[in-house]
């Protein structure tokens, strides 16, 4: 493998990484928005945390940021 091929591999891997990071952030926003909708229907952070990648405290923080939790 020469320097050009190695550079191309690095560029491809960087692009894949950046794409996945963007997808992860979008998925996190979508999940927290879904939690906010659920909270508006009466579910609390503790209930939402079951099976979640987030703790009840993290969910509560996301709810507050979205105006769906206690102040």
Tab-separated table of N, CA, C and O in Angstrom:
chain	number	residue	atom	x	y	z
A	1	UNK	N	0.855	-1.167	0.000
A	1	UNK	CA	0.000	0.000	0.000
A	1	UNK	C	0.897	1.225	0.000
A	1	UNK	O	1.798	1.350	0.820
A	2	UNK	N	0.607	2.138	-0.896
A	2	UNK	CA	1.375	3.372	-0.964
A	2	UNK	C	0.698	4.487	-0.187
A	2	UNK	O	-0.418	4.329	0.315
A	3	UNK	N	1.359	5.627	-0.115
A	3	UNK	CA	0.816	6.765	0.624
A	3	UNK	C	-0.539	7.235	0.096
A	3	UNK	O	-1.407	7.603	0.878
A	4	UNK	N	-0.735	7.200	-1.221
A	4	UNK	CA	-2.013	7.648	-1.790
A	4	UNK	C	-3.156	6.732	-1.363
A	4	UNK	O	-4.236	7.187	-0.985
A	5	UNK	N	-2.903	5.421	-1.411
A	5	UNK	CA	-3.931	4.462	-1.012
A	5	UNK	C	-4.221	4.578	0.490
A	5	UNK	O	-5.387	4.530	0.910
A	6	UNK	N	-3.180	4.750	1.281
A	6	UNK	CA	-3.367	4.905	2.723
A	6	UNK	C	-4.168	6.168	3.029
A	6	UNK	O	-5.070	6.158	3.868
A	7	UNK	N	-3.865	7.241	2.335
A	7	UNK	CA	-4.606	8.498	2.522
A	7	UNK	C	-6.066	8.349	2.136
A	7	UNK	O	-6.958	8.877	2.810
A	8	UNK	N	-6.329	7.609	1.051
A	8	UNK	CA	-7.706	7.383	0.615
A	8	UNK	C	-8.470	6.559	1.650
A	8	UNK	O	-9.650	6.819	1.915
A	9	UNK	N	-7.803	5.571	2.248
A	9	UNK	CA	-8.450	4.757	3.291
A	9	UNK	C	-8.801	5.611	4.508
A	9	UNK	O	-9.875	5.468	5.089
A	10	UNK	N	-7.884	6.497	4.879
A	10	UNK	CA	-8.141	7.383	6.013
A	10	UNK	C	-9.319	8.311	5.696
A	10	UNK	O	-10.210	8.510	6.527
A	11	UNK	N	-9.338	8.854	4.487
A	11	UNK	CA	-10.425	9.752	4.099
A	11	UNK	C	-11.767	9.021	4.126
A	11	UNK	O	-12.756	9.547	4.633
A	12	UNK	N	-11.817	7.803	3.595
A	12	UNK	CA	-13.048	7.015	3.592
A	12	UNK	C	-13.503	6.708	5.015
A	12	UNK	O	-14.680	6.864	5.359
A	13	UNK	N	-12.580	6.296	5.852
A	13	UNK	CA	-12.924	5.974	7.244
A	13	UNK	C	-13.409	7.219	7.986
A	13	UNK	O	-14.347	7.149	8.782
A	14	UNK	N	-12.789	8.356	7.719
A	14	UNK	CA	-13.208	9.607	8.347
A	14	UNK	C	-14.622	9.979	7.920
A	14	UNK	O	-15.454	10.356	8.749
A	15	UNK	N	-14.902	9.852	6.651
A	15	UNK	CA	-16.240	10.156	6.135
A	15	UNK	C	-17.286	9.244	6.761
A	15	UNK	O	-18.349	9.697	7.193
A	16	UNK	N	-16.995	7.951	6.835
A	16	UNK	CA	-17.927	7.001	7.459
A	16	UNK	C	-18.165	7.367	8.918
A	16	UNK	O	-19.298	7.355	9.397
A	17	UNK	N	-17.099	7.699	9.632
A	17	UNK	CA	-17.206	8.067	11.042
A	17	UNK	C	-18.081	9.311	11.200
A	17	UNK	O	-18.980	9.359	12.051
A	18	UNK	N	-17.824	10.329	10.404
A	18	UNK	CA	-18.587	11.571	10.506
A	18	UNK	C	-20.060	11.343	10.162
A	18	UNK	O	-20.942	11.904	10.815
A	19	UNK	N	-20.327	10.519	9.153
A	19	UNK	CA	-21.712	10.202	8.794
A	19	UNK	C	-22.430	9.498	9.943
A	19	UNK	O	-23.577	9.821	10.273
A	20	UNK	N	-21.765	8.531	10.557
A	20	UNK	CA	-22.375	7.807	11.671
A	20	UNK	C	-22.579	8.712	12.880
A	20	UNK	O	-23.598	8.600	13.578
A	21	UNK	N	-21.646	9.624	13.138
A	21	UNK	CA	-21.793	10.560	14.257
A	21	UNK	C	-23.023	11.444	14.041
A	21	UNK	O	-23.791	11.695	14.974
A	22	UNK	N	-23.237	11.896	12.804
A	22	UNK	CA	-24.415	12.708	12.482
A	22	UNK	C	-25.695	11.897	12.652
A	22	UNK	O	-26.686	12.398	13.194
A	23	UNK	N	-25.673	10.642	12.208
A	23	UNK	CA	-26.845	9.775	12.366
A	23	UNK	C	-27.149	9.535	13.841
A	23	UNK	O	-28.322	9.517	14.242
A	24	UNK	N	-26.121	9.339	14.635
A	24	UNK	CA	-26.308	9.116	16.069
A	24	UNK	C	-26.933	10.338	16.725
A	24	UNK	O	-27.866	10.215	17.526
A	25	UNK	N	-26.453	11.516	16.401
A	25	UNK	CA	-27.018	12.741	16.976
A	25	UNK	C	-28.476	12.916	16.557
A	25	UNK	O	-29.314	13.300	17.381
A	26	UNK	N	-28.795	12.628	15.306
A	26	UNK	CA	-30.180	12.733	14.841
A	26	UNK	C	-31.069	11.725	15.566
A	26	UNK	O	-32.195	12.045	15.973
A	27	UNK	N	-30.577	10.516	15.752
A	27	UNK	CA	-31.348	9.493	16.459
A	27	UNK	C	-31.563	9.894	17.921
A	27	UNK	O	-32.651	9.682	18.474
A	28	UNK	N	-30.551	10.490	18.531
A	28	UNK	CA	-30.675	10.939	19.919
A	28	UNK	C	-31.741	12.032	20.021
A	28	UNK	O	-32.586	11.986	20.916
A	29	UNK	N	-31.722	12.991	19.102
A	29	UNK	CA	-32.745	14.047	19.096
A	29	UNK	C	-34.134	13.443	18.926
A	29	UNK	O	-35.072	13.817	19.631
A	30	UNK	N	-34.267	12.506	17.988
A	30	UNK	CA	-35.563	11.866	17.749
A	30	UNK	C	-36.058	11.129	18.984
A	30	UNK	O	-37.245	11.190	19.322
A	31	UNK	N	-35.158	10.420	19.656
A	31	UNK	CA	-35.535	9.674	20.851
A	31	UNK	C	-35.962	10.622	21.963
A	31	UNK	O	-36.996	10.415	22.605
A	32	UNK	N	-35.207	11.685	22.181
A	32	UNK	CA	-35.568	12.638	23.223
A	32	UNK	C	-36.869	13.367	22.881
A	32	UNK	O	-37.671	13.657	23.771
A	33	UNK	N	-37.113	13.626	21.606
A	33	UNK	CA	-38.392	14.213	21.196
A	33	UNK	C	-39.538	13.241	21.477
A	33	UNK	O	-40.619	13.654	21.925
A	34	UNK	N	-39.317	11.956	21.241
A	34	UNK	CA	-40.343	10.942	21.522
A	34	UNK	C	-40.595	10.864	23.028
A	34	UNK	O	-41.753	10.722	23.462
A	35	UNK	N	-39.532	10.958	23.835
A	35	UNK	CA	-39.709	10.989	25.282
A	35	UNK	C	-40.552	12.199	25.690
A	35	UNK	O	-41.404	12.103	26.566
A	36	UNK	N	-40.298	13.350	25.065
A	36	UNK	CA	-41.055	14.556	25.394
A	36	UNK	C	-42.536	14.354	25.073
A	36	UNK	O	-43.408	14.732	25.860
A	37	UNK	N	-42.824	13.752	23.932
A	37	UNK	CA	-44.220	13.462	23.587
A	37	UNK	C	-44.844	12.531	24.620
A	37	UNK	O	-45.986	12.737	25.057
A	38	UNK	N	-44.101	11.509	25.021
A	38	UNK	CA	-44.603	10.556	26.011
A	38	UNK	C	-44.816	11.244	27.359
A	38	UNK	O	-45.802	10.966	28.054
A	39	UNK	N	-43.921	12.150	27.733
A	39	UNK	CA	-44.062	12.866	28.999
A	39	UNK	C	-45.309	13.738	28.981
A	39	UNK	O	-46.010	13.848	29.988
A	40	UNK	N	-45.599	14.326	27.839
A	40	UNK	CA	-46.805	15.149	27.720
A	40	UNK	C	-48.078	14.307	27.855
A	40	UNK	O	-49.135	14.825	28.161
A	41	UNK	N	-47.933	13.004	27.646
A	41	UNK	CA	-49.053	12.073	27.813
A	41	UNK	C	-49.071	11.459	29.209
A	41	UNK	O	-49.873	10.576	29.494
A	42	UNK	N	-48.158	11.913	30.072
A	42	UNK	CA	-48.203	11.499	31.457
A	42	UNK	C	-47.132	10.538	31.925
A	42	UNK	O	-47.106	10.166	33.100
A	43	UNK	N	-46.232	10.105	31.048
A	43	UNK	CA	-45.158	9.198	31.471
A	43	UNK	C	-44.010	10.006	32.075
A	43	UNK	O	-43.655	11.072	31.570
A	44	UNK	N	-43.424	9.480	33.142
A	44	UNK	CA	-42.316	10.156	33.795
A	44	UNK	C	-40.971	9.593	33.365
A	44	UNK	O	-40.893	8.520	32.749
A	45	UNK	N	-39.901	10.303	33.701
A	45	UNK	CA	-38.556	9.865	33.328
A	45	UNK	C	-38.216	8.457	33.801
A	45	UNK	O	-37.559	7.703	33.090
A	46	UNK	N	-38.669	8.109	34.999
A	46	UNK	CA	-38.372	6.772	35.520
A	46	UNK	C	-39.025	5.693	34.653
A	46	UNK	O	-38.411	4.657	34.378
A	47	UNK	N	-40.262	5.954	34.236
A	47	UNK	CA	-40.953	4.989	33.370
A	47	UNK	C	-40.275	4.893	32.000
A	47	UNK	O	-40.152	3.815	31.432
A	48	UNK	N	-39.847	6.025	31.491
A	48	UNK	CA	-39.234	6.070	30.162
A	48	UNK	C	-37.838	5.457	30.146
A	48	UNK	O	-37.371	4.996	29.104
A	49	UNK	N	-37.182	5.433	31.296
A	49	UNK	CA	-35.807	4.933	31.366
A	49	UNK	C	-35.721	3.411	31.217
A	49	UNK	O	-34.662	2.895	30.872
A	50	UNK	N	-36.815	2.709	31.453
A	50	UNK	CA	-36.791	1.250	31.328
A	50	UNK	C	-36.480	0.840	29.897
A	50	UNK	O	-37.203	1.185	28.977
A	51	UNK	N	-35.391	0.157	29.697
A	51	UNK	CA	-34.985	-0.272	28.362
A	51	UNK	C	-34.363	0.832	27.518
A	51	UNK	O	-34.127	0.650	26.328
A	52	UNK	N	-34.106	1.968	28.127
A	52	UNK	CA	-33.560	3.122	27.413
A	52	UNK	C	-32.039	3.150	27.504
A	52	UNK	O	-31.458	2.686	28.483
A	53	UNK	N	-31.392	3.753	26.514
A	53	UNK	CA	-29.944	3.959	26.626
A	53	UNK	C	-29.603	5.126	27.561
A	53	UNK	O	-28.439	5.383	27.825
A	54	UNK	N	-30.629	5.831	28.051
A	54	UNK	CA	-30.430	6.985	28.921
A	54	UNK	C	-30.965	6.706	30.317
A	54	UNK	O	-31.924	5.959	30.491
A	55	UNK	N	-30.356	7.338	31.304
A	55	UNK	CA	-30.843	7.236	32.670
A	55	UNK	C	-32.052	8.151	32.839
A	55	UNK	O	-32.301	9.046	32.004
A	56	UNK	N	-32.782	7.959	33.937
A	56	UNK	CA	-33.929	8.823	34.220
A	56	UNK	C	-33.489	10.279	34.344
A	56	UNK	O	-34.195	11.180	33.875
A	57	UNK	N	-32.315	10.529	34.934
A	57	UNK	CA	-31.814	11.903	35.059
A	57	UNK	C	-31.521	12.519	33.697
A	57	UNK	O	-31.817	13.692	33.458
A	58	UNK	N	-30.929	11.742	32.801
A	58	UNK	CA	-30.637	12.258	31.452
A	58	UNK	C	-31.935	12.553	30.705
A	58	UNK	O	-32.034	13.554	29.993
A	59	UNK	N	-32.916	11.672	30.878
A	59	UNK	CA	-34.206	11.884	30.221
A	59	UNK	C	-34.873	13.132	30.792
A	59	UNK	O	-35.393	13.969	30.035
A	60	UNK	N	-34.849	13.285	32.112
A	60	UNK	CA	-35.452	14.464	32.741
A	60	UNK	C	-34.812	15.745	32.214
A	60	UNK	O	-35.514	16.727	31.925
A	61	UNK	N	-33.502	15.737	32.058
A	61	UNK	CA	-32.796	16.912	31.517
A	61	UNK	C	-33.270	17.195	30.088
A	61	UNK	O	-33.561	18.336	29.725
A	62	UNK	N	-33.394	16.140	29.266
A	62	UNK	CA	-33.877	16.316	27.901
A	62	UNK	C	-35.310	16.826	27.856
A	62	UNK	O	-35.668	17.625	26.987
A	63	UNK	N	-36.128	16.364	28.803
A	63	UNK	CA	-37.515	16.831	28.866
A	63	UNK	C	-37.566	18.314	29.205
A	63	UNK	O	-38.330	19.075	28.600
A	64	UNK	N	-36.759	18.725	30.184
A	64	UNK	CA	-36.727	20.147	30.547
A	64	UNK	C	-36.294	21.000	29.361
A	64	UNK	O	-36.873	22.064	29.116
A	65	UNK	N	-35.296	20.528	28.618
A	65	UNK	CA	-34.819	21.280	27.449
A	65	UNK	C	-35.911	21.427	26.393
A	65	UNK	O	-35.893	22.359	25.604
A	66	UNK	N	-36.848	20.481	26.384
A	66	UNK	CA	-37.930	20.499	25.405
A	66	UNK	C	-39.229	21.050	25.982
A	66	UNK	O	-40.272	20.980	25.354
A	67	UNK	N	-39.168	21.579	27.182
A	67	UNK	CA	-40.342	22.166	27.809
A	67	UNK	C	-41.395	21.148	28.195
A	67	UNK	O	-42.563	21.474	28.305
A	68	UNK	N	-40.966	19.909	28.424
A	68	UNK	CA	-41.928	18.846	28.723
A	68	UNK	C	-41.734	18.260	30.107
A	68	UNK	O	-42.333	17.245	30.436
A	69	UNK	N	-40.911	18.885	30.912
A	69	UNK	CA	-40.659	18.350	32.242
A	69	UNK	C	-40.776	19.426	33.286
A	69	UNK	O	-40.955	20.611	32.967
A	70	UNK	N	-40.670	19.048	34.544
A	70	UNK	CA	-40.723	20.052	35.603
A	70	UNK	C	-39.532	20.989	35.521
A	70	UNK	O	-38.459	20.596	35.087
A	71	UNK	N	-39.743	22.192	35.917
A	71	UNK	CA	-38.697	23.223	35.843
A	71	UNK	C	-37.577	23.000	36.808
A	71	UNK	O	-37.418	22.267	37.615
